[in-house]
Short mmCIF file of C-alpha atoms and ligand atoms in Angstrom, two decimals:
data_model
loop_
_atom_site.label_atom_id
_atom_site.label_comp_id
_atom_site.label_asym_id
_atom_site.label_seq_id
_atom_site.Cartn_x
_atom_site.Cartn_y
_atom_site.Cartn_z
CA UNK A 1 -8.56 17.16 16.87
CA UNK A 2 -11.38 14.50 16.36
CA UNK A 3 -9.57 12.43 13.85
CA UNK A 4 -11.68 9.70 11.41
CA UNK A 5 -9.50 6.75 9.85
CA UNK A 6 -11.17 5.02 7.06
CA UNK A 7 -10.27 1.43 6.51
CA UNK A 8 -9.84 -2.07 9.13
CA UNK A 9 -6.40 -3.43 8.22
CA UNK A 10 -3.05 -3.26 9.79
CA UNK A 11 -2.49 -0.45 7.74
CA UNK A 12 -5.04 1.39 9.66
CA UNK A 13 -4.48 -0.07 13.09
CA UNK A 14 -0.84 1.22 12.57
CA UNK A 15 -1.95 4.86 11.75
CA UNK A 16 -4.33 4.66 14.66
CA UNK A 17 -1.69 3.47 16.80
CA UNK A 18 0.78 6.49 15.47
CA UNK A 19 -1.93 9.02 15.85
CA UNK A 20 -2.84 8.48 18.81
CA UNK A 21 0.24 9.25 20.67
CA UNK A 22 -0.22 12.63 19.49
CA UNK A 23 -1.04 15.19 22.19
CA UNK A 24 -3.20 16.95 19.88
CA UNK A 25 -5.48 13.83 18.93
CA UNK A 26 -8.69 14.02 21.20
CA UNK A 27 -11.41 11.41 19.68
CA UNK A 28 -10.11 8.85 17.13
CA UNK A 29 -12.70 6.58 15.07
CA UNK A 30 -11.81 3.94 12.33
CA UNK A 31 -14.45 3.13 9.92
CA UNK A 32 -15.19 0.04 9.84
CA UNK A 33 -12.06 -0.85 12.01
CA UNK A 34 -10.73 -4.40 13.64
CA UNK A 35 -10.48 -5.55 16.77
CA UNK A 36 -7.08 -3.79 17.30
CA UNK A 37 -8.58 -0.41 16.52
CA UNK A 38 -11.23 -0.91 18.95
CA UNK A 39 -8.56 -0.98 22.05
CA UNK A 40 -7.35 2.59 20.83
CA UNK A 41 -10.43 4.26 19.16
CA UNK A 42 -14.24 4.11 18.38
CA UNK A 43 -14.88 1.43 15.80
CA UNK A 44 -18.11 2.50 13.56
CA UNK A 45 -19.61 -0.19 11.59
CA UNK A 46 -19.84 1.90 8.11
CA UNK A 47 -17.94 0.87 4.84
CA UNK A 48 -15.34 2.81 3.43
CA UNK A 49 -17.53 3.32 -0.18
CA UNK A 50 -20.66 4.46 1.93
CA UNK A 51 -19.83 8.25 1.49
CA UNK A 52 -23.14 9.38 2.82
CA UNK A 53 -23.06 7.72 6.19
CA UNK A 54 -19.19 8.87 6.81
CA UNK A 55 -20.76 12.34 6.29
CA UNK A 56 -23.54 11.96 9.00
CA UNK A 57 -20.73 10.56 11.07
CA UNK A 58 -18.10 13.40 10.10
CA UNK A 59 -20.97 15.78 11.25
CA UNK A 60 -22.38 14.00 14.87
CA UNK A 61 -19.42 13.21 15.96
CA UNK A 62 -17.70 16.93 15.15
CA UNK A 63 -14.53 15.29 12.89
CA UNK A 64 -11.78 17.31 11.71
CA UNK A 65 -9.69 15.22 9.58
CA UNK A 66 -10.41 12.40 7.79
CA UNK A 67 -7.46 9.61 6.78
CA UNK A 68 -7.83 7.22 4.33
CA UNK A 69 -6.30 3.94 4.22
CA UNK A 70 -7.39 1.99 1.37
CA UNK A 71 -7.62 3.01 -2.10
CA UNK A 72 -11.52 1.80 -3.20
CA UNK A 73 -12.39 5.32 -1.79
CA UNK A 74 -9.70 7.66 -3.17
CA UNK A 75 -10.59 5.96 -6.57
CA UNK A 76 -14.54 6.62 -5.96
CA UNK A 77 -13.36 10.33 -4.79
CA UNK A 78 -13.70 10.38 -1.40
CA UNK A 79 -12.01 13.67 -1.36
CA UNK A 80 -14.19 15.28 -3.77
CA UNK A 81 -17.23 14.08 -2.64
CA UNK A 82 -16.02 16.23 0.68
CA UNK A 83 -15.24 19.15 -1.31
CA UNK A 84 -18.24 19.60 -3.14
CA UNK A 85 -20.45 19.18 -0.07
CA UNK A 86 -20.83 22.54 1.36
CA UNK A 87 -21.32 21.29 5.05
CA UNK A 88 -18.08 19.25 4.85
CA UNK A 89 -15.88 20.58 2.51
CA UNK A 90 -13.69 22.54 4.91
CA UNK A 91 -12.68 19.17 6.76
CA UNK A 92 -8.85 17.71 5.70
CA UNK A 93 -9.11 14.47 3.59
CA UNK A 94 -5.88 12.52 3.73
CA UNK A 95 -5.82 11.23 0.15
CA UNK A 96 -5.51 12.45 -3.37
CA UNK A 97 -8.68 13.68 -5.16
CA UNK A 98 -9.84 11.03 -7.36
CA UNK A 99 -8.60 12.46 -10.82
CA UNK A 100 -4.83 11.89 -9.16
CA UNK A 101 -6.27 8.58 -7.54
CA UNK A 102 -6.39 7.45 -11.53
CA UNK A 103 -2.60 6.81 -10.73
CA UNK A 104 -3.88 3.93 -8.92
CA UNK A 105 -7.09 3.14 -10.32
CA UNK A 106 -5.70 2.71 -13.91
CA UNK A 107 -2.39 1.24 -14.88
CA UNK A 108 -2.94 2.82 -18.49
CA UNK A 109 -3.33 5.91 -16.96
CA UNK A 110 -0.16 5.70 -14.62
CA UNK A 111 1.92 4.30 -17.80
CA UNK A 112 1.52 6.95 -19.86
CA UNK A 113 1.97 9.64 -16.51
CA UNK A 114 5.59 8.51 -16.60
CA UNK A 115 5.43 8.49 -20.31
CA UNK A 116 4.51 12.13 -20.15
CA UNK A 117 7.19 12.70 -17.60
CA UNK A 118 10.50 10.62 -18.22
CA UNK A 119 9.81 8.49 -15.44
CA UNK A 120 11.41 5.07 -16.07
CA UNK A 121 9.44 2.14 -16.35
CA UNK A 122 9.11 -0.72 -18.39
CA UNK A 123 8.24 -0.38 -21.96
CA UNK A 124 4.46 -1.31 -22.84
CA UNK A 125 1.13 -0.73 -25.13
CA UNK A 126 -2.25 -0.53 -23.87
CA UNK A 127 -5.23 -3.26 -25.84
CA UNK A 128 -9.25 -3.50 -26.01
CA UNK A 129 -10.88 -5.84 -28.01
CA UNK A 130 -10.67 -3.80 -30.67
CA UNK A 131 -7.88 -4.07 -31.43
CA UNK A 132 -7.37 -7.74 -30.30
CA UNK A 133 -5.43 -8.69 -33.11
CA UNK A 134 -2.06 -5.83 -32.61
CA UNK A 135 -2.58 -7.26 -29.02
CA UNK A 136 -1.00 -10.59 -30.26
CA UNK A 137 1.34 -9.31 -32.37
CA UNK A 138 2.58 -7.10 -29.61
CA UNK A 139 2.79 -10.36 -27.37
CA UNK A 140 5.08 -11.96 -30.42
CA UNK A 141 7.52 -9.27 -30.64
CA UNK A 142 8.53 -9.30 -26.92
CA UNK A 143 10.00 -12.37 -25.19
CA UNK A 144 8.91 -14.27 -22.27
CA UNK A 145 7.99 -13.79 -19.68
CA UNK A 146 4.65 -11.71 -20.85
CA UNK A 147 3.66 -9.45 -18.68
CA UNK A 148 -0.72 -8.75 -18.53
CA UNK A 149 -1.89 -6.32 -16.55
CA UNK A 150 -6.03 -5.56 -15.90
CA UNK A 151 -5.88 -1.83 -16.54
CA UNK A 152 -8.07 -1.26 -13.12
CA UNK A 153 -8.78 -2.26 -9.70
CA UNK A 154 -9.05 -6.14 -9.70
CA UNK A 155 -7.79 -6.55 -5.88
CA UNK A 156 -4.29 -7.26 -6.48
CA UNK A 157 -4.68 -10.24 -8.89
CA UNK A 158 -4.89 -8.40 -12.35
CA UNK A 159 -1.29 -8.89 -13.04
CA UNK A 160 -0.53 -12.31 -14.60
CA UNK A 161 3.02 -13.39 -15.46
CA UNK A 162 2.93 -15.99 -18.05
CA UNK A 163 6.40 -17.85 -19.45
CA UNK A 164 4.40 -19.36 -22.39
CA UNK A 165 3.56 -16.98 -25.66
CA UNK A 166 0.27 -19.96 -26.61
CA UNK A 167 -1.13 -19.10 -23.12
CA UNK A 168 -0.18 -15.15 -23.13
CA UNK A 169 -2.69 -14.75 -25.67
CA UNK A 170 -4.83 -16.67 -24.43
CA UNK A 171 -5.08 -14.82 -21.21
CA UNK A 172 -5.37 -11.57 -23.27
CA UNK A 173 -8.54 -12.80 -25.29
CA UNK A 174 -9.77 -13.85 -21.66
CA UNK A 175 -8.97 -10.78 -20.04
CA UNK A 176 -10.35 -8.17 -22.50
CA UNK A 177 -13.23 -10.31 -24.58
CA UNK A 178 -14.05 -13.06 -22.03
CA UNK A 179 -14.08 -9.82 -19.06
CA UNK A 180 -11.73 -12.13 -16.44
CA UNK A 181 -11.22 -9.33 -14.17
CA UNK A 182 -14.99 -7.48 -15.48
CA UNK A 183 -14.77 -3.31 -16.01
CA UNK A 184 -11.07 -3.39 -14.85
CA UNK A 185 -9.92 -5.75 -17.60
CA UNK A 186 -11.67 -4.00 -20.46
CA UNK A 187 -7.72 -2.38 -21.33
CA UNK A 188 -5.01 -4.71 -20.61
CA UNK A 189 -1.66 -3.14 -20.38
CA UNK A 190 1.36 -5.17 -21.85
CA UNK A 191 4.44 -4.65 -20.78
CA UNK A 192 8.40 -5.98 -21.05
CA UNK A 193 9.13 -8.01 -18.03
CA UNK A 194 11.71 -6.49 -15.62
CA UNK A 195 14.20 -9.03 -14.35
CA UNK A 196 15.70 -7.39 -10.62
CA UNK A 197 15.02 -7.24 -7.12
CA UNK A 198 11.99 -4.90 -6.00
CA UNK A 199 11.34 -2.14 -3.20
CA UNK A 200 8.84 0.48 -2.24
CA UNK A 201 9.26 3.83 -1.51
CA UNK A 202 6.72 6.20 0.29
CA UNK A 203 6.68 9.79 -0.32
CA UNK A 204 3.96 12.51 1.12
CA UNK A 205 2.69 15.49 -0.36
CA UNK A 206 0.89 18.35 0.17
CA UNK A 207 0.80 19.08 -3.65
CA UNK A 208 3.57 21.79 -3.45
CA UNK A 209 5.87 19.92 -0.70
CA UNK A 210 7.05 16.67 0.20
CA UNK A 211 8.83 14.26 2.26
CA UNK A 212 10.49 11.11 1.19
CA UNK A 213 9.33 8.60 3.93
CA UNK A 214 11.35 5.26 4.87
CA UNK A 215 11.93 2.43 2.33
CA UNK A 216 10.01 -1.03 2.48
CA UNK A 217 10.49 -4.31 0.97
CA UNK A 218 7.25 -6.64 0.86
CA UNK A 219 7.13 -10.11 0.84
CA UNK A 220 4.18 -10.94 -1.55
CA UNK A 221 4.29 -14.66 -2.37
CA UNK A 222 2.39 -17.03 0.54
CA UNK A 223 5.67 -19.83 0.33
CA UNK A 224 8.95 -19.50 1.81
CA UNK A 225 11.46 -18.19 -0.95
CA UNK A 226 8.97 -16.39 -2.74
CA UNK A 227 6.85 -19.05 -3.94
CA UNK A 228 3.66 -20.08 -4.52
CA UNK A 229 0.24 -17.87 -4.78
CA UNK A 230 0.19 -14.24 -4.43
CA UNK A 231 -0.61 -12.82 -1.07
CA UNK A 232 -1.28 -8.98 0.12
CA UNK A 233 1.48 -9.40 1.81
CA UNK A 234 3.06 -11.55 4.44
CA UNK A 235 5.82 -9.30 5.58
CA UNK A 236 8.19 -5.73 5.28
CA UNK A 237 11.44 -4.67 6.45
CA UNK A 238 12.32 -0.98 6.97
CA UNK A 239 14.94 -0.14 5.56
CA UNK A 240 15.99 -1.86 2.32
CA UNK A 241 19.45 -2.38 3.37
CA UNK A 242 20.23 -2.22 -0.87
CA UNK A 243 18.94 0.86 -1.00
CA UNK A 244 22.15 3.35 -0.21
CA UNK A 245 22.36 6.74 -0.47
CA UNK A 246 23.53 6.42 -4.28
CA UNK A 247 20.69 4.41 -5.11
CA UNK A 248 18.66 6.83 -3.40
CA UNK A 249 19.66 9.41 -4.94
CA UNK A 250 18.97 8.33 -8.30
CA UNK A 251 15.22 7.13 -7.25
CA UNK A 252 14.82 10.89 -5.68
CA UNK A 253 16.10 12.92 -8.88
CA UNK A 254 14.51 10.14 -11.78
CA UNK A 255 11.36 9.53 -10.01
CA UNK A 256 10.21 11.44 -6.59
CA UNK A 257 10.44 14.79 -8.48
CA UNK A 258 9.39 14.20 -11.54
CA UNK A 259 6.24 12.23 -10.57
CA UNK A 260 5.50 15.39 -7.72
CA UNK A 261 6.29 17.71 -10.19
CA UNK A 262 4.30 16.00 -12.82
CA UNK A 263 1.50 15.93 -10.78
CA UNK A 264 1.24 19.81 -10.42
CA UNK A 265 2.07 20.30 -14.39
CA UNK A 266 -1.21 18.04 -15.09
CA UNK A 267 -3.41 19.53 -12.45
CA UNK A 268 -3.62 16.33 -10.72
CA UNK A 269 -4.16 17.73 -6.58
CA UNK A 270 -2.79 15.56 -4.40
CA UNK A 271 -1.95 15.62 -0.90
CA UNK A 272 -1.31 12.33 0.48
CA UNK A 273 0.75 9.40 0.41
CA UNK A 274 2.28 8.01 -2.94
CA UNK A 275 3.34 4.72 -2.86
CA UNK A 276 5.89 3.91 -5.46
CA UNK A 277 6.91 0.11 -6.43
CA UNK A 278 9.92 0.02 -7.80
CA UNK A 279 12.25 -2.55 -9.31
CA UNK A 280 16.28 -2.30 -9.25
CA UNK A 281 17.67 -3.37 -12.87
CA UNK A 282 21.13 -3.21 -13.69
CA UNK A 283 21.38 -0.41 -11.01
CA UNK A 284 18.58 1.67 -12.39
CA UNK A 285 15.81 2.37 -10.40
CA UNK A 286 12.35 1.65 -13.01
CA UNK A 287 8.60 1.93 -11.71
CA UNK A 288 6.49 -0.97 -11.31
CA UNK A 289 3.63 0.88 -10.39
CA UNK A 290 1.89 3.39 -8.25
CA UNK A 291 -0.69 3.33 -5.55
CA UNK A 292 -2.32 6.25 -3.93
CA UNK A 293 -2.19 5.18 0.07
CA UNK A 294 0.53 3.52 2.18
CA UNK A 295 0.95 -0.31 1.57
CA UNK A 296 0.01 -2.90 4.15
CA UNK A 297 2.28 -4.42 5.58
CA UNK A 298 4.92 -1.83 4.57
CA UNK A 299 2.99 0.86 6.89
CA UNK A 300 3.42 -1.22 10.15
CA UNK A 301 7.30 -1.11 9.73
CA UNK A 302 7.46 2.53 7.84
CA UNK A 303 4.86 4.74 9.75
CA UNK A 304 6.88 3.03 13.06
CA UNK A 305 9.89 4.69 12.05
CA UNK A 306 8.81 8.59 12.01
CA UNK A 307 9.61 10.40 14.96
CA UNK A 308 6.53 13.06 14.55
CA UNK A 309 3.42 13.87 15.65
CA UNK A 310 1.78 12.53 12.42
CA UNK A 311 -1.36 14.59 13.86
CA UNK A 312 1.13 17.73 13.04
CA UNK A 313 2.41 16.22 9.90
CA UNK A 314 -1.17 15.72 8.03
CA UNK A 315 -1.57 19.28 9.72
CA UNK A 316 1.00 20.33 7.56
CA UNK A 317 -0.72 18.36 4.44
CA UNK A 318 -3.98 19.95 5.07
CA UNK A 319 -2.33 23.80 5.58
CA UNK A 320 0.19 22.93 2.43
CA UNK A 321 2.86 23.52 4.67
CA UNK A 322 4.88 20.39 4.73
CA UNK A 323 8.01 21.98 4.38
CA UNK A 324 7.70 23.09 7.97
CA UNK A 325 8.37 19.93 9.09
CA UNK A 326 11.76 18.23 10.08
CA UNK A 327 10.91 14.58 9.09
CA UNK A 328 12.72 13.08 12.22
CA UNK A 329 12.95 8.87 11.25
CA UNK A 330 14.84 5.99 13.77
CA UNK A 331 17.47 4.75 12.19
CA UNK A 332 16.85 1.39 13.07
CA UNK A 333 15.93 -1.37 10.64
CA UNK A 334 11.99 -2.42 11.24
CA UNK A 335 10.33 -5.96 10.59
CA UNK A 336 6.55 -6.79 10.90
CA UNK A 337 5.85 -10.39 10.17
CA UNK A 338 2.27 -11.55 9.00
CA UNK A 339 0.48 -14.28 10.60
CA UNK A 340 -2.15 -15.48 8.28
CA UNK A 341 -5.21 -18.00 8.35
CA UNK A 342 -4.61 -21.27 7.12
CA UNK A 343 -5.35 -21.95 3.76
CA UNK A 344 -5.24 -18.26 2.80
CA UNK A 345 -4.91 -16.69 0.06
CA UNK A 346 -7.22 -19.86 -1.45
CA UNK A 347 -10.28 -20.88 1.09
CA UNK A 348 -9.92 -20.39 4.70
CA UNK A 349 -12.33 -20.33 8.19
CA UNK A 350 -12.71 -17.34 10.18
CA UNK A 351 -13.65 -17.28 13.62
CA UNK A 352 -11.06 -18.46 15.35
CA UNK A 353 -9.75 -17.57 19.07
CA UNK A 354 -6.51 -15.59 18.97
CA UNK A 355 -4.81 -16.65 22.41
CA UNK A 356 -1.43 -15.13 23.70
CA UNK A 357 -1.51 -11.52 22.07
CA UNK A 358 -1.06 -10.17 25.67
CA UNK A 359 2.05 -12.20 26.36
CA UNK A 360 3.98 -10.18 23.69
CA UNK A 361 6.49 -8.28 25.45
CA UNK A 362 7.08 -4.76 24.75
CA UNK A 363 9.67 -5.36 22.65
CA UNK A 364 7.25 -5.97 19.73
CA UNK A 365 3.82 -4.39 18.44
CA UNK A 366 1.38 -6.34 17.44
CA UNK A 367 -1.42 -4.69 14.75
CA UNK A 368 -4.06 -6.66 13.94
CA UNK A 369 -5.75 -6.77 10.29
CA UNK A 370 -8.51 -9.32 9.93
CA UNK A 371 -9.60 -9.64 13.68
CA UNK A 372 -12.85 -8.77 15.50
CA UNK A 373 -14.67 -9.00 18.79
CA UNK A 374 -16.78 -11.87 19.57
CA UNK A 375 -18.68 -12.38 22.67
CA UNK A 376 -15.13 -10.53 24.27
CA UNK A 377 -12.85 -12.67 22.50
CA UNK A 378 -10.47 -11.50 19.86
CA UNK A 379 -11.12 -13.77 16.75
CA UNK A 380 -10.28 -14.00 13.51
CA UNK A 381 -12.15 -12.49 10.71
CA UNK A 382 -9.56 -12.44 7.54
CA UNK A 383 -6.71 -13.95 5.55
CA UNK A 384 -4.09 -11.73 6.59
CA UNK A 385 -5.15 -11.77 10.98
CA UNK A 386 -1.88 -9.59 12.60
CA UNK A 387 1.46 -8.47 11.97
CA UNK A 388 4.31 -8.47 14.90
CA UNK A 389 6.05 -5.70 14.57
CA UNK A 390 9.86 -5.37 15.79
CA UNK A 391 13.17 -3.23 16.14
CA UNK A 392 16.56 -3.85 15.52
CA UNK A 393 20.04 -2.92 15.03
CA UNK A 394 19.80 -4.80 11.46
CA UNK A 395 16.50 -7.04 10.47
CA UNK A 396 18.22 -10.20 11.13
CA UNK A 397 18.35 -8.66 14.90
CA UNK A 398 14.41 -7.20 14.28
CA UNK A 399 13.53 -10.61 12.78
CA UNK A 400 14.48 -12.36 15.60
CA UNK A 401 12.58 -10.46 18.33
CA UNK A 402 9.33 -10.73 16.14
CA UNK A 403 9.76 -14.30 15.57
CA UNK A 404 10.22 -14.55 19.42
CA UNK A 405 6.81 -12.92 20.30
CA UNK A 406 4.91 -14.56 17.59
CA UNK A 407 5.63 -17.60 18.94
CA UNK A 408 3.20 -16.31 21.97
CA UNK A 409 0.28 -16.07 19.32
CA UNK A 410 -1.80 -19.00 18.50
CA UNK A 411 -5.11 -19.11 16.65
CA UNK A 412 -6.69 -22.84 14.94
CA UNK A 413 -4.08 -22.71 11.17
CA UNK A 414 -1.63 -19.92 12.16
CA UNK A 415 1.13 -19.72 8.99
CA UNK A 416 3.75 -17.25 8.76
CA UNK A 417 6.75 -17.02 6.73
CA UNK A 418 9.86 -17.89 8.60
CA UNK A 419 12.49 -16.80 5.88
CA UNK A 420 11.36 -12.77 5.47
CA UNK A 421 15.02 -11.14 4.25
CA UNK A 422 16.32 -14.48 2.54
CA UNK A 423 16.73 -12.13 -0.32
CA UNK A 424 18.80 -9.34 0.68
P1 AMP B 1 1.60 -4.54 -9.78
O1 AMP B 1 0.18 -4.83 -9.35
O2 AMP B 1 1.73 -3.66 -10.98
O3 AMP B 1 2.45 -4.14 -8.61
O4 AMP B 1 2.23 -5.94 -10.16
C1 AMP B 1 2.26 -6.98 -9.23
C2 AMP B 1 3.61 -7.63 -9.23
O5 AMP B 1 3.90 -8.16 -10.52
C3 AMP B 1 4.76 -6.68 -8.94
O6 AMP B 1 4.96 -6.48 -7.59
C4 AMP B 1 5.92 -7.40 -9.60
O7 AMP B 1 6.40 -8.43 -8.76
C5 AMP B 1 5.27 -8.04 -10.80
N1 AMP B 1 5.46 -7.20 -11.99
C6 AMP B 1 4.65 -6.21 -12.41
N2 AMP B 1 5.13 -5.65 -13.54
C7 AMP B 1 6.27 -6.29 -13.84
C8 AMP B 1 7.23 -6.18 -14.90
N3 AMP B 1 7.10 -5.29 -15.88
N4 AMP B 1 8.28 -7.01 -14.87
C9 AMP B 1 8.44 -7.92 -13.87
N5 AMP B 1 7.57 -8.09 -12.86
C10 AMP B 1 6.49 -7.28 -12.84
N1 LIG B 2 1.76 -4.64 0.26
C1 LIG B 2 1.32 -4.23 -1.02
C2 LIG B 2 0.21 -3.27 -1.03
O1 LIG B 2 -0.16 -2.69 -0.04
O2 LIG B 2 -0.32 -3.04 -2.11
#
C-alpha cells in the first residue's frame, strides 16, 4: 500500500507514525507534512484544499489510500471530488463525503441532526439578520451565560461565551450584520449553556459498521486551571478516568447509535472518524458538537492506544467491512502534553531551534505539529510546535514520564501546561 496523509499537525504525524508500523504500508507521503513526518515519510509541499495537485500526486506516485486529517478538505469534499473523477475514484478516501462533512462544517446543520434523531444536546434556535430582532428576544428568555455560536468554520474561535445579556446582543448584531467571523457567521446558533465537565469520544465507521475508539479529554484553555484564551489544544489524556462503563453505556445507546444510524436514515455516507464532544450534566451524557476527523491533541494519546494494523483497519473502512475487526486497545491511561510557542495563541515568532528532541528516552513519543526543516535543523514553524506523548498505569504515572522528557526539549519561549488532569 502507497498510503497519502493529508494534513502537517500532530494529528497527522501520529497517524503517520501508527501507519507506518504496518507491514502492509510500503510508501507513506503527508501533504504538506512537518518536520516529524519527514523522518517517517515523503513530505510534498501541496495544501490540503489544492485538490488538483493531490490528484497529479495520487496518480505519479501510484497512491492507494488517501487519509485525511483536517477538516477544511472533508468540508470542500475531498472525497467527492475523488469519486467523481474517473481516473481516481476507485482510490479509498479516509473521510466522510462532504454532504456528512456538514456535521462539521455547520453547527445549524449538526443541531438539528440530533434534533432529527433524539440525540441530546443543549436546547437552541438558529438567527440571520433577518430575523435580528427574535434573535434578542431569544437571548432574553434564557439566562446567562449566552452561548453564540458562528454557524461555520471560523477556526475554532466562533463560539463566544458571554455572562452579560447588554454584550450577548451585541455580539449577535456583530456576528450576523457586522460579518465577525465573514460567510461562517451569516447563522448564529444560540444555545442554553451546559454547566458539567467535558470529554470526547471517537468512533469509526464504514457507514454500515463501527468501532467505538478510546476516550479523550482536551485541555483547551492556554493558562493553568483552565484559564485564559482559547487554544487548539495544549493537552489529552486517554482514558477519561470518569468515564465508566455505566457512563459509557449510556453515551453508546443515546448517542453512538443513533448518530451512525442517523447517518444512514439521511443518506449522509460516511466512512471515517466522528469525533463527538460531549459534556457530562447531572450524569447525562449531552453533545457539544461534532467534527468529522480525529482531534489534535486527542489523536496522539487515542490512535497510541489501538493495538491494530490501522493499514488493515481503514482496509476494513474502504471494503465496509469493519466488523471484521477485533478493535484490540492498551489498557493503559495515555498523556501527550503540548509544548507551545511563546506568546501563542496571540502573536508569536517562528523559527526557532528545537534542541534535545533526541534525548527523549523511549519511554515517551514525541510528534511534532508546527515544526520544519531549516538548513538541517528542526525549527519551529507554529503555535502549537510538539506534543510528548507518554504511558502509564494511571495519568498521574503517564504525566510524570512526559513531564520528565519534556524537560529535554528546549526551543527560544517554550510554555506548556504543568497542571493537565487538575480536573479529574
Ligand atoms: P464547540 O466549537 O462547539 O466545541 O465549542 C467550543 C467550546 O465551547 C466547547 O468545547 C465548550 O467548552 C464550550 N461550549 C460550547 N457549547 C456550549 C454549551 N452549550 N454550554 C457550555 N459550554 C459550551
Ligand atoms: N482538540 C480539539 C480539536 O481537535 O478540535
Amino acid at each position: 500500500m502507497n498510503i497519502l496523509i493529508l494534513g502537517a499537525g500532530g494529528r497527522e504525524h501520529t497517524f503517520a507514525w501508527k501507519l507506518k508500523q504496518s507491514p502492509k504500508l510500503n510508501n507513506l507521503f503527508v501533504a504538506p507534512g512537518n518536520a516529524g513526518t519527514a523522518e517517517i515519510a515523503k513530505n510534498i509541499p501541496i495544501g490540503v484544499n489544492d485538490f488538483e495537485a493531490i490528484k497529479e500526486l495520487v496518480l505519479s506516485e501510484a497512491i492507494n489510500m488517501v487519509v485525511v486529517g483536517p477538516e477544511d478538505p472533508l468540508v470542500n469534499g475531498v472525497h467527492d471530488f475523488f469519486l467523481n473523477d474517473a481516473a481516481i475514484k476507485h482510490i479509498p478516501v479516509i473521510g466522510p463525503e462532504k454532504a456528512a462533512a456538514e456535521l462539521e462544517g455547520s453547527k445549524d446543520f449538526a443541531k438539528q441532526f440530533m434534533m432529527r434523531h433524539n440525540i441530546p444536546t443543549a436546547a437552541y434556535e438558529s438567527f440571520t439578520k433577518d430575523n435580528l430582532e427574535e434573535g434578542y428576544a431569544f437571548l432574553e428568555s434564557l439566562k446567562a451565560p449566552y452561548v453564540l455560536k458562528a454557524d461555520g468554520l471560523a477556526a475554532g474561535k466562533g463560539v463566544l461565551i458571554l455572562q452579560d445579556l447588554q454584550e450577548a446582543k451585541d455580539e449577535l448584531k456583530e456576528m450576523l450584520v457586522g460579518a465577525k467571523f465573514g460567510n461562517a457567521s451569516t447563522t448564529v446558533v444560540i444555545e442554553e449553556f451546559l454547566d458539567g465537565i467535558e470529554l470526547s469520544v471517537f468512533v469509526l465507521t464504514d457507514g454500515e459498521n463501527y468501532k467505538v475508539l478510546p476516550t479523550a479529554k482536551d485541555y483547551k484553555r492556554i493558562g493553568e486551571g483552565d484559564t485564559g484564551l482559547n487554544t487548539g489544544g495544549m493537552g489529552a489524556i486517554s482514558p477519561v478516568p470518569f468515564a465508566d462503563d455505566v457512563f459509557m453505556t449510556k453515551i453508546h445507546d443515546r448517542v453512538v447509535k443513533p448518530t451512525v444510524e442517523g447517518l444512514k436514515k439521511d443518506n449522509l455516507p460516511y466512512k471515517g472518524f466522528i469525533f463527538i464532544g460531549l459534556i457530562k450534566v447531572a450524569n447525562e451524557p449531552l453533545v457539544i458538537e461534532y467534527n468529522v476527523r480525529m482531534g489534535d491533541p486527542e489523536t496522539e494519546v487515542v490512535l497510541p492506544r489501538v493495538k491494530n494494523d490501522l493499514v488493515e483497519v481503514f482496509e476494513a473502512v474502504a471494503a465496509q467491512k469493519l466488523n471484521e475487526i477485533d478493535l484490540q486497545l492498551d489498557d493503559r491511561t495515555a498523556t501527550t502534553v503540548m509544548t507551545v510557542s511563546g506568546g501563542y495563541p496571540e502573536a508569536y515568532e517562528k523559527g526557532k531551534e528545537i534542541t534535545g528532541i533526541e534525548n527523549v528516552s523511549n519511554e515517551s513519543i514525541v510528534f511534532q505539529a508546527g515544526t520544519t526543516l531549516k538548513d538541517g535543523k528542526v525549527v519551529t514553524n507554529g503555535g502549537r510546535v510538539l506534543a510528548v506523548t507518554s504511558f502509564g498505569t494511571n495519568f498521574k504515572e503517564a504525566l510524570k514520564t512526559s513531564y520528565k522528557n519534556l524537560d529535554n526539549i528546549a526551543f527560544e519561549g517554550v510554555y506548556y501546561r504543568k497542571d493537565l488532569g487538575f480536573d479529574l
